[in-house]
Short mmCIF file of C-alpha atoms in Angstrom, two decimals:
data_model
loop_
_atom_site.label_atom_id
_atom_site.label_comp_id
_atom_site.label_asym_id
_atom_site.label_seq_id
_atom_site.Cartn_x
_atom_site.Cartn_y
_atom_site.Cartn_z
CA MET B 216 0.00 0.00 0.00
CA LYS B 217 1.30 3.45 -0.89
CA LEU B 218 -0.67 6.35 0.53
CA ARG B 219 0.30 9.60 -1.17
CA ARG B 220 -1.12 12.23 1.20
CA VAL B 221 -4.19 13.14 3.24
CA HIS B 222 -6.89 14.06 0.73
CA HIS B 223 -9.39 15.70 3.08
CA ILE B 224 -10.79 15.81 6.58
CA ALA B 225 -14.55 15.80 7.14
CA ILE B 226 -16.09 17.96 9.86
CA ILE B 227 -19.76 17.98 10.90
CA GLY B 228 -21.14 21.17 12.40
CA THR B 229 -24.47 21.70 14.13
CA ASP B 230 -24.98 25.05 12.37
CA TYR B 231 -23.57 25.05 8.83
CA GLU B 232 -23.53 28.83 8.36
CA ARG B 233 -21.85 29.42 11.73
CA SER B 234 -19.22 26.76 11.02
CA LYS B 235 -18.67 28.04 7.48
CA ASP B 236 -18.10 31.55 8.84
CA PHE B 237 -15.62 30.23 11.44
CA TYR B 238 -13.57 28.18 8.98
CA THR B 239 -13.58 30.80 6.21
CA ARG B 240 -13.64 34.24 7.83
CA VAL B 241 -11.84 33.42 11.08
CA LEU B 242 -9.39 30.69 10.01
CA GLY B 243 -8.93 31.81 6.41
CA PHE B 244 -10.12 28.77 4.47
CA GLU B 245 -11.49 29.41 1.00
CA LEU B 246 -14.92 28.00 0.12
CA ILE B 247 -14.33 26.15 -3.16
CA ASP B 248 -17.92 25.00 -3.64
CA GLU B 249 -20.94 23.87 -1.70
CA VAL B 250 -24.06 21.88 -2.35
CA TYR B 251 -27.29 21.21 -0.48
CA ARG B 252 -28.12 17.50 -0.50
CA GLU B 253 -31.90 17.59 -0.11
CA GLU B 254 -32.30 13.83 0.39
CA ARG B 255 -30.04 14.05 3.48
CA GLU B 256 -31.12 17.56 4.61
CA SER B 257 -27.41 18.31 4.59
CA TRP B 258 -25.04 20.98 3.34
CA MET B 259 -21.57 20.01 2.16
CA GLY B 260 -18.89 22.62 1.53
CA ASN B 261 -15.39 22.02 0.24
CA LEU B 262 -12.77 24.24 1.82
CA ALA B 263 -9.15 24.93 0.86
CA LEU B 264 -6.26 26.31 2.85
CA ASP B 265 -3.44 27.95 0.94
CA GLY B 266 -4.87 26.66 -2.34
CA GLN B 267 -5.09 23.04 -1.21
CA TYR B 268 -8.47 21.38 -0.69
CA ILE B 269 -8.47 19.68 2.70
CA VAL B 270 -11.78 20.07 4.56
CA GLU B 271 -15.29 18.85 3.80
CA LEU B 272 -17.71 20.76 6.01
CA PHE B 273 -21.05 19.03 6.60
CA SER B 274 -24.32 19.74 8.35
CA PHE B 275 -26.95 17.20 9.34
CA PRO B 276 -30.32 17.76 11.05
CA THR B 277 -29.41 16.10 14.38
CA PRO B 278 -25.75 15.03 14.57
CA ALA B 279 -24.59 13.12 17.64
CA VAL B 280 -22.52 15.07 20.14
CA ARG B 281 -18.93 14.15 20.98
CA PRO B 282 -19.28 11.39 23.63
CA THR B 283 -16.50 12.61 25.91
CA TRP B 284 -14.19 15.58 26.06
CA PRO B 285 -11.42 16.01 25.16
CA GLU B 286 -10.62 12.36 24.58
CA ALA B 287 -12.98 10.26 22.49
CA THR B 288 -12.49 7.37 20.10
CA GLY B 289 -11.87 8.63 16.60
CA LEU B 290 -10.19 11.76 15.33
CA ARG B 291 -8.70 13.53 18.34
CA HIS B 292 -7.96 16.91 16.79
CA LEU B 293 -6.87 18.77 13.67
CA ALA B 294 -3.59 20.70 13.93
CA PHE B 295 -2.56 23.79 11.97
CA GLU B 296 1.03 24.92 11.55
CA VAL B 297 1.57 28.63 12.23
CA ASP B 298 4.62 30.90 12.39
CA ASP B 299 3.79 32.32 15.82
CA VAL B 300 1.36 30.59 18.19
CA GLU B 301 1.25 33.50 20.64
CA ALA B 302 0.35 36.02 17.92
CA THR B 303 -2.29 33.66 16.53
CA LEU B 304 -3.82 33.29 20.00
CA GLY B 305 -4.13 37.08 20.05
CA GLU B 306 -6.07 36.92 16.79
CA LEU B 307 -8.37 34.29 18.30
CA ASP B 308 -8.87 36.54 21.34
CA ALA B 309 -9.90 39.40 19.04
CA GLU B 310 -12.59 37.11 17.56
CA GLY B 311 -13.73 35.86 20.97
CA ILE B 312 -12.63 32.29 20.15
CA ARG B 313 -12.08 30.04 23.18
CA HIS B 314 -8.61 28.56 23.53
CA GLU B 315 -6.26 27.03 26.04
CA GLU B 316 -3.07 28.68 27.22
CA LEU B 317 0.14 28.60 25.22
CA ARG B 318 2.30 25.64 26.18
CA VAL B 319 5.40 23.78 25.02
CA ASP B 320 5.16 20.23 23.69
CA PRO B 321 7.28 18.21 26.15
CA TYR B 322 8.52 15.86 23.40
CA THR B 323 9.35 18.30 20.60
CA GLY B 324 9.98 21.52 22.52
CA LYS B 325 7.65 23.33 20.09
CA ARG B 326 5.06 25.94 21.11
CA MET B 327 1.42 24.90 20.80
CA ALA B 328 -2.09 25.60 22.00
CA PHE B 329 -5.56 24.15 21.53
CA PHE B 330 -8.59 26.16 20.43
CA PHE B 331 -12.13 25.18 19.54
CA ASP B 332 -14.52 25.52 16.63
CA PRO B 333 -18.16 26.58 17.20
CA ASP B 334 -19.13 23.01 18.15
CA GLY B 335 -16.21 22.51 20.51
CA LEU B 336 -14.11 20.43 18.08
CA PRO B 337 -10.53 20.62 19.38
CA LEU B 338 -8.12 22.30 16.97
CA GLU B 339 -4.43 22.86 17.55
CA LEU B 340 -1.97 25.62 16.66
CA TYR B 341 1.55 24.29 16.28
CA GLN B 342 4.61 26.44 15.75
CA ALA B 343 7.05 24.92 13.26
#
């Protein structure tokens, strides 16, 4: 088996418009296209970061909530590389986005912090 790269990550939000605003306006993703799937009562938007398609954003009428927090079986979090975690946390503060304090990864020595999308999905900032 030869996997070439991650093609996309799928995220389900409880409020499609709110999640779309967060991922596009706040985080800077570009909405490539979107479609309403009437048979599933579901929106699906394809989002790109820096010209590369990586996120499918979905809505469903009554999605299940995350069973435990922060640890649950399945995808734990999505991490974004940034040049300066502290400065990016300041940008999140300006938007009123909840986040944890800046910390240093004990294994890599790199600066990092977790923040959360509108549905509480854990996202990570990681300084390269």
